[in-house]
Short mmCIF file of C-alpha atoms in Angstrom, two decimals:
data_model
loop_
_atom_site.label_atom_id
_atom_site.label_comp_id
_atom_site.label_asym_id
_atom_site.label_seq_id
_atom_site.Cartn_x
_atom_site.Cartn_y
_atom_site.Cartn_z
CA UNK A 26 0.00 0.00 0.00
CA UNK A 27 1.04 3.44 -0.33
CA UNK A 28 2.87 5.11 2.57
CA UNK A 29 1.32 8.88 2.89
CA UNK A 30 3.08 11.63 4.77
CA UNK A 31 -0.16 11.99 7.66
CA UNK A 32 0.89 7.98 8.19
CA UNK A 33 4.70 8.48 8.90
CA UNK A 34 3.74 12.23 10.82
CA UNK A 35 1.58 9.46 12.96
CA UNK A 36 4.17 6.91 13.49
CA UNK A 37 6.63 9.82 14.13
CA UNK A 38 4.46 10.96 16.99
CA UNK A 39 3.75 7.62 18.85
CA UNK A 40 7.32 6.61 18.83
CA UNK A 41 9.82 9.59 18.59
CA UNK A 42 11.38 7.78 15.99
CA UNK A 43 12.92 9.96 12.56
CA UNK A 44 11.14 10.41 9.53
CA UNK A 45 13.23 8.29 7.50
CA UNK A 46 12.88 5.51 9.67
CA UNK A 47 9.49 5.84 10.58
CA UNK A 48 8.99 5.65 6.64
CA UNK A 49 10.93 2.70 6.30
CA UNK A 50 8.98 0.73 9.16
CA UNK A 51 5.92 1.56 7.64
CA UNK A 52 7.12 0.41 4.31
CA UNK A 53 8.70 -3.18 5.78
CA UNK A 54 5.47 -3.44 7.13
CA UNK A 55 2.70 -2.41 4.73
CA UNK A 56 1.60 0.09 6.32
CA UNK A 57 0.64 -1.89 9.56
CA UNK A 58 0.82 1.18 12.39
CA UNK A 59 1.02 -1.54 15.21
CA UNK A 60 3.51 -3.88 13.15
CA UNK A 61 5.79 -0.70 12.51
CA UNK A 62 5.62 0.66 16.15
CA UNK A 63 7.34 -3.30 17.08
CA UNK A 64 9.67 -2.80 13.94
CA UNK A 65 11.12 0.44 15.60
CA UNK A 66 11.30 -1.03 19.11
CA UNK A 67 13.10 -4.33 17.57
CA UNK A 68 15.47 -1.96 16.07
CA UNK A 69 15.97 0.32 18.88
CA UNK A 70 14.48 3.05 17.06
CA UNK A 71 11.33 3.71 19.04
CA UNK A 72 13.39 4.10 22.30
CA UNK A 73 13.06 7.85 22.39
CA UNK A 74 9.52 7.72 22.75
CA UNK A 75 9.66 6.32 26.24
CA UNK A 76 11.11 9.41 27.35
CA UNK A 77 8.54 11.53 25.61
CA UNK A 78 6.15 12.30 28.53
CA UNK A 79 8.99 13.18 30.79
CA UNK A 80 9.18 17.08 31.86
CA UNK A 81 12.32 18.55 30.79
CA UNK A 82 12.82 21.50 32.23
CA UNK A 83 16.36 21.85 32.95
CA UNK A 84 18.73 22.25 30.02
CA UNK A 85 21.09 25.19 28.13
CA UNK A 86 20.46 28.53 26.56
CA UNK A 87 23.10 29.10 23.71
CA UNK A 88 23.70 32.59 21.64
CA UNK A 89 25.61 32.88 19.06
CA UNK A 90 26.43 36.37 17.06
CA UNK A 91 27.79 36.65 13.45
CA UNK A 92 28.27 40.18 12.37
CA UNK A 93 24.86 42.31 12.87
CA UNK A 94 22.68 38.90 14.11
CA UNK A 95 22.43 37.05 16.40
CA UNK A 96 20.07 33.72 18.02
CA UNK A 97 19.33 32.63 21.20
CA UNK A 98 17.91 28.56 21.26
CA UNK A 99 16.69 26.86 24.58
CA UNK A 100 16.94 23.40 24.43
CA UNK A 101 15.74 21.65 27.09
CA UNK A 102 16.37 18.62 29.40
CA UNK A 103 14.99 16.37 32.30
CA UNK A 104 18.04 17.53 34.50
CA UNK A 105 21.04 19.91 34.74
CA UNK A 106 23.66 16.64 35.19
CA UNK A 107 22.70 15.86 31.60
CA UNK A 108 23.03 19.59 30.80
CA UNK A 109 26.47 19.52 31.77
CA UNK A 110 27.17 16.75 29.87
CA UNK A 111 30.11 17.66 26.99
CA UNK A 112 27.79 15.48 24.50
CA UNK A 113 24.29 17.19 24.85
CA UNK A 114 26.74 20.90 24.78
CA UNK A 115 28.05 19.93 21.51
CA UNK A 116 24.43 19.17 20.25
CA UNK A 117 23.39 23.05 21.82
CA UNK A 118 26.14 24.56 20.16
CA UNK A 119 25.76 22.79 16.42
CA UNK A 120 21.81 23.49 16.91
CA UNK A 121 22.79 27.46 17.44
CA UNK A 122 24.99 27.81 14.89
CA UNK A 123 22.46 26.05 12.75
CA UNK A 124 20.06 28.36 13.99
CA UNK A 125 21.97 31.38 12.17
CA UNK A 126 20.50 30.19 8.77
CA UNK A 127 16.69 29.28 10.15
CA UNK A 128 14.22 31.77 9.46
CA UNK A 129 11.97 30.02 12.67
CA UNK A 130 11.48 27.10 15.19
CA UNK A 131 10.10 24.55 12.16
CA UNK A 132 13.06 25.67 9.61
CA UNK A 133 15.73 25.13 12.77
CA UNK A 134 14.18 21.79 13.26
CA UNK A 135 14.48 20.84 9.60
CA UNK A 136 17.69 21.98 9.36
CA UNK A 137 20.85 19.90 8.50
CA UNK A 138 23.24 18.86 11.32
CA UNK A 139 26.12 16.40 10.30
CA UNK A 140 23.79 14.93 7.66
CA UNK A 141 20.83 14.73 10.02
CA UNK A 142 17.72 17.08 10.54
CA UNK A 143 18.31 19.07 14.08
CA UNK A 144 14.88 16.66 14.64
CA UNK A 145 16.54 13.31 14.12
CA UNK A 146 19.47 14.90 16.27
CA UNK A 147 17.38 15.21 18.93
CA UNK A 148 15.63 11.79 18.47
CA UNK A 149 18.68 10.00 18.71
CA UNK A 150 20.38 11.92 21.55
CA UNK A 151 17.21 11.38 23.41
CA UNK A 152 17.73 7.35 22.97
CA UNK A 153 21.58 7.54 23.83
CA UNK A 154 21.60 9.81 26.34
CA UNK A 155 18.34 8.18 28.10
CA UNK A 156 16.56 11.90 28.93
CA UNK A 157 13.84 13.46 27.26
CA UNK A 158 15.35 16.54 25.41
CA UNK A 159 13.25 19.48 23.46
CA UNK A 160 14.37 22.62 21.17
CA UNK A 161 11.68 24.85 22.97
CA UNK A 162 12.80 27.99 21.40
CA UNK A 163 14.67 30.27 19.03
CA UNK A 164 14.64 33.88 18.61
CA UNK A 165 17.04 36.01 16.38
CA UNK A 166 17.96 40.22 16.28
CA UNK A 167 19.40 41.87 14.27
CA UNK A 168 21.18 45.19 14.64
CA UNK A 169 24.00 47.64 13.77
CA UNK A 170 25.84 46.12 16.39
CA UNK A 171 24.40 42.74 18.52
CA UNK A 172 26.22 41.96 21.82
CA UNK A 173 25.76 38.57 23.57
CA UNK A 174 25.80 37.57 27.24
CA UNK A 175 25.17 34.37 29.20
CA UNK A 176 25.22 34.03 33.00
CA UNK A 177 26.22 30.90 34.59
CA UNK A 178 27.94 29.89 31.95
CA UNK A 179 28.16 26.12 31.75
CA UNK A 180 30.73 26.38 28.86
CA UNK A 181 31.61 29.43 26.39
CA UNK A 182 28.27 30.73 24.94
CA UNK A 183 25.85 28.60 26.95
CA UNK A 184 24.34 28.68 30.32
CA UNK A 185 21.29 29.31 31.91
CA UNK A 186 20.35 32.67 30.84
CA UNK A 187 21.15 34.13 27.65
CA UNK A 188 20.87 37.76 26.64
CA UNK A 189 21.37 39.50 22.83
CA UNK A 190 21.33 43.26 22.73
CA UNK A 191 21.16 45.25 19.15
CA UNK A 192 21.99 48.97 19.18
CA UNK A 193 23.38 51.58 17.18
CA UNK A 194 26.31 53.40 18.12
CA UNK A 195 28.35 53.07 21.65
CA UNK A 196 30.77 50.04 21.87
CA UNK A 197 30.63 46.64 23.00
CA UNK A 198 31.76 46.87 26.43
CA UNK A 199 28.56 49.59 27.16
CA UNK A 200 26.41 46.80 25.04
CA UNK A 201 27.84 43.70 27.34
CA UNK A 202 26.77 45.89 30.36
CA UNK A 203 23.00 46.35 28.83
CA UNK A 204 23.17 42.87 28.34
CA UNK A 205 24.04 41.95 32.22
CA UNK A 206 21.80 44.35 32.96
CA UNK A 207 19.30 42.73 30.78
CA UNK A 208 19.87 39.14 32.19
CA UNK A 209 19.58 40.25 35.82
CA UNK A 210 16.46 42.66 35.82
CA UNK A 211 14.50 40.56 33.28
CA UNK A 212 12.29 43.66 31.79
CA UNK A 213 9.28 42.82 29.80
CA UNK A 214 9.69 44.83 26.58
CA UNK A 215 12.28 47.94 25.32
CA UNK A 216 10.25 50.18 25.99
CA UNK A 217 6.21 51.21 26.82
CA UNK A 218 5.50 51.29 23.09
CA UNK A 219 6.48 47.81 22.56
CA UNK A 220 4.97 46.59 26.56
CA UNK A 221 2.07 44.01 25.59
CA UNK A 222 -1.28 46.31 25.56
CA UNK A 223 -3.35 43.68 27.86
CA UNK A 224 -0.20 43.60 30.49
CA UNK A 225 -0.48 47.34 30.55
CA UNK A 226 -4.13 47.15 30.95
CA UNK A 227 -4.50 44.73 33.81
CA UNK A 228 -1.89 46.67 36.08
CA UNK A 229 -4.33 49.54 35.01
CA UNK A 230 -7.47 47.78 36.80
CA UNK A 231 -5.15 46.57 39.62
CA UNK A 232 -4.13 50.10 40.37
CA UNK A 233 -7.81 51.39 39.90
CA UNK A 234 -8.73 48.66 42.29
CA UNK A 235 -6.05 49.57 45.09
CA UNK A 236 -7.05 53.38 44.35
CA UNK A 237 -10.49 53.40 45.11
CA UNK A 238 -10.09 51.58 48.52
CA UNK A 239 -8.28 54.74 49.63
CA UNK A 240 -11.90 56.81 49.27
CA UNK A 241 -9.95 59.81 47.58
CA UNK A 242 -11.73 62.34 45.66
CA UNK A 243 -12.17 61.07 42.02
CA UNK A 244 -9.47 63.72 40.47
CA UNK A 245 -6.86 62.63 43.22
CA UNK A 246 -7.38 58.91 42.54
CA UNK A 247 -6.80 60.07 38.54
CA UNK A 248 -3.43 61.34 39.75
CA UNK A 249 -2.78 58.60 42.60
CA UNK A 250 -2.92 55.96 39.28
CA UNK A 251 -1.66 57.79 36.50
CA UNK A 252 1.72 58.04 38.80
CA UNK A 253 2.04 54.63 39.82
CA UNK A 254 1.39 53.73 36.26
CA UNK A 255 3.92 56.09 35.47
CA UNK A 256 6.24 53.91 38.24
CA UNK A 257 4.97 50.75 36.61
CA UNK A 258 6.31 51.34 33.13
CA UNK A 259 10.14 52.66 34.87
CA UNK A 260 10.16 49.01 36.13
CA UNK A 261 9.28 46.75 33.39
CA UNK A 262 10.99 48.54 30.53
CA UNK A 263 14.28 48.42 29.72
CA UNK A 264 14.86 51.91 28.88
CA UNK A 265 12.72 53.49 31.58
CA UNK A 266 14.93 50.41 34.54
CA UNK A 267 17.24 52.37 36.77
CA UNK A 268 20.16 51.29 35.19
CA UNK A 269 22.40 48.26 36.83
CA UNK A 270 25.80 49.83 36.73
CA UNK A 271 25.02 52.83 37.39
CA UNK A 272 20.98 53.41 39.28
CA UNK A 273 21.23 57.22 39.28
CA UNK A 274 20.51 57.18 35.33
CA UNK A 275 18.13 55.33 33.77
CA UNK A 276 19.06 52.49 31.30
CA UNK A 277 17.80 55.31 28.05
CA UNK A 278 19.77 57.86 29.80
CA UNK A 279 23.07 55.80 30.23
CA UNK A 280 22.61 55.17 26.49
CA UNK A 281 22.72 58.01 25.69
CA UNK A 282 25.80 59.19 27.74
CA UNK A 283 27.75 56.67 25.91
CA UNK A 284 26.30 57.33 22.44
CA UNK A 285 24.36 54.42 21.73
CA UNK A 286 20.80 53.70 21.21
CA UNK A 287 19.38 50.33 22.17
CA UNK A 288 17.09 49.14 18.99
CA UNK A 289 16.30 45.57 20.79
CA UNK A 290 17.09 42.94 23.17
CA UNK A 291 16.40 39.34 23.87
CA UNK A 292 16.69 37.07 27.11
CA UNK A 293 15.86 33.64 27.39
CA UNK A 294 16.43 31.37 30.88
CA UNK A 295 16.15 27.93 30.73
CA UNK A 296 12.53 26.78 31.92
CA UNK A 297 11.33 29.86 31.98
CA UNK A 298 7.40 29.28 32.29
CA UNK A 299 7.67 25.50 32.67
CA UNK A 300 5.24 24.08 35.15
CA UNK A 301 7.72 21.32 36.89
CA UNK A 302 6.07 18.85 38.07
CA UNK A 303 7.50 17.61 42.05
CA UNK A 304 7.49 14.09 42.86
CA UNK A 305 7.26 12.55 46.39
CA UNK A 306 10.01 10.02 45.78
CA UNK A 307 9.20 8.30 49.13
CA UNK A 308 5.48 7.77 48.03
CA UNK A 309 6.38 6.99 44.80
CA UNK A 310 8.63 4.20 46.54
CA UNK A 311 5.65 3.09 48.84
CA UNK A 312 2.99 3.07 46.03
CA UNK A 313 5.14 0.63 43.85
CA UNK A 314 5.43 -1.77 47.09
CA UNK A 315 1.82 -1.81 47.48
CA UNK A 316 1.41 -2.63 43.53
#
């Protein structure tokens, strides 16, 4: 029978296993879903998909910067021994520098990596290295100049947080201070024109809220929350933070003393918005006894 694309996309996501193997099962097979599943597993193929349910929340940001771009790529896994380890790092950094040439998260997936897709990378190192692993996400910038920083560095260009910065103007070492700055106060957007318009809105009602417990005149609660919005936006923005290195100027004004205007940023830390889930080893312990 013929083997169509929606039957190895199928096969692909019940076992892990990579396209050109799930296509090959199906083909040995005739197109038998449950005959091609037991191919894979005879052939050590389908091991990956054991892992699949697993949480992996632990894992390594990596940046890399090439002239006037640069990427940032999360990939994730179930712990931070296996994120040390020098095999999944070499996998991180091929996947970035792949990542150079991908316009988004499918592209970076398809992408070639020693003669495999960054997909069928993954599928195999999940099967060698016995942990559920997952490119979560990319994101690119692109600037007159683009400065990278990563804190806690596991190894040059990776680590748990990792920060790009595009700007015009000033030098690097101002740019690599932005970017520290960037990695430890975590602001939501460059500034209030770019802040998410339904974030902005719900610290609105909040503030309304608060304000008309105190039982103020209506004109002095229009003050009271137009100056705690006012506080609001100097906390979340980048430009509007007190700056890091130096809190008596603002991150816009430091710019400016050193001649450089900030056009963008990025920051991505591993996990970031992961729900982990906590197990009770000791019950888990106790509930397979009493099974």
């Amino acid at each position: 029978m013929a083997i169509t694309a929606s039957m190895v996309k199928d096969l692909r996501d019940r076992t892990g296993a990579g396209m050109m193997d799930a296509k090959k099962a199906l083909t040995e097979t005739e197109g038998d879903m449950e005959a091609a599943i037991d191919w894979l597993r005879t052939k050590g193929l389908a091991k990956a998909a054991k892992k699949s349910g697993r949480t992996a929340a632990e894992g390594l940001v990596a940046v890399e910067v090439t002239g006037g771009k640069g990427v940032a790529v999360e990939v994730n896994s179930e712990t931070d021994f296996v994120a040390k380890n020098a095999e999944f790092q070499a996998m991180v950094a091929g996947i970035a520098k792949a990542a150079m040439g991908a316009a988004d998260l499918d592209a970076l997936m398809a992408a070639d990596l020693g003669g495999k897709s960054v997909a069928d990378t993954l599928t195999d190192k999940i099967a060698t290295i016995g942990e559920n692993m997952t490119l979560r996400r990319m994101a690119c910038i692109e600037g007159e100049t683009v400065v990278s920083y990563v804190h806690n560095a596991a190894t040059p260009g990776m680590g748990k947080i990792g920060v790009l910065v595009a700007m015009t103007g000033g030098d690097e070492a101002f740019g690599k201070q932005v970017a520290m700055h960037v990695a430890a106060a975590n602001p939501a957007s460059l500034g209030a024109a770019d802040l998410d318009p339904a974030l902005v809105e719900k610290e609105r009602q909040v503030q309304i809220d608060i304000a008309r417990e105190s039982g103020k005149p209506d004109a002095v609660i229009e003050k009271m929350i137009e100056g705690r919005m006012k506080k609001y936006l100097s906390e979340v923005t980048l430009l509007g933070q007190a700056f890091v290195m130096n809190p008596d100027l603002t991150v816009e004004a430091a710019a400016a003393e050193a001649g450089a205007t900030i056009t963008g940023f990025v920051r991505l830390e591993v996990g970031e918005g992961i729900e982990k889930v906590e197990e009770d080893f000791a019950a888990e312990v106790a509930k397979a006894v009493q099974g």
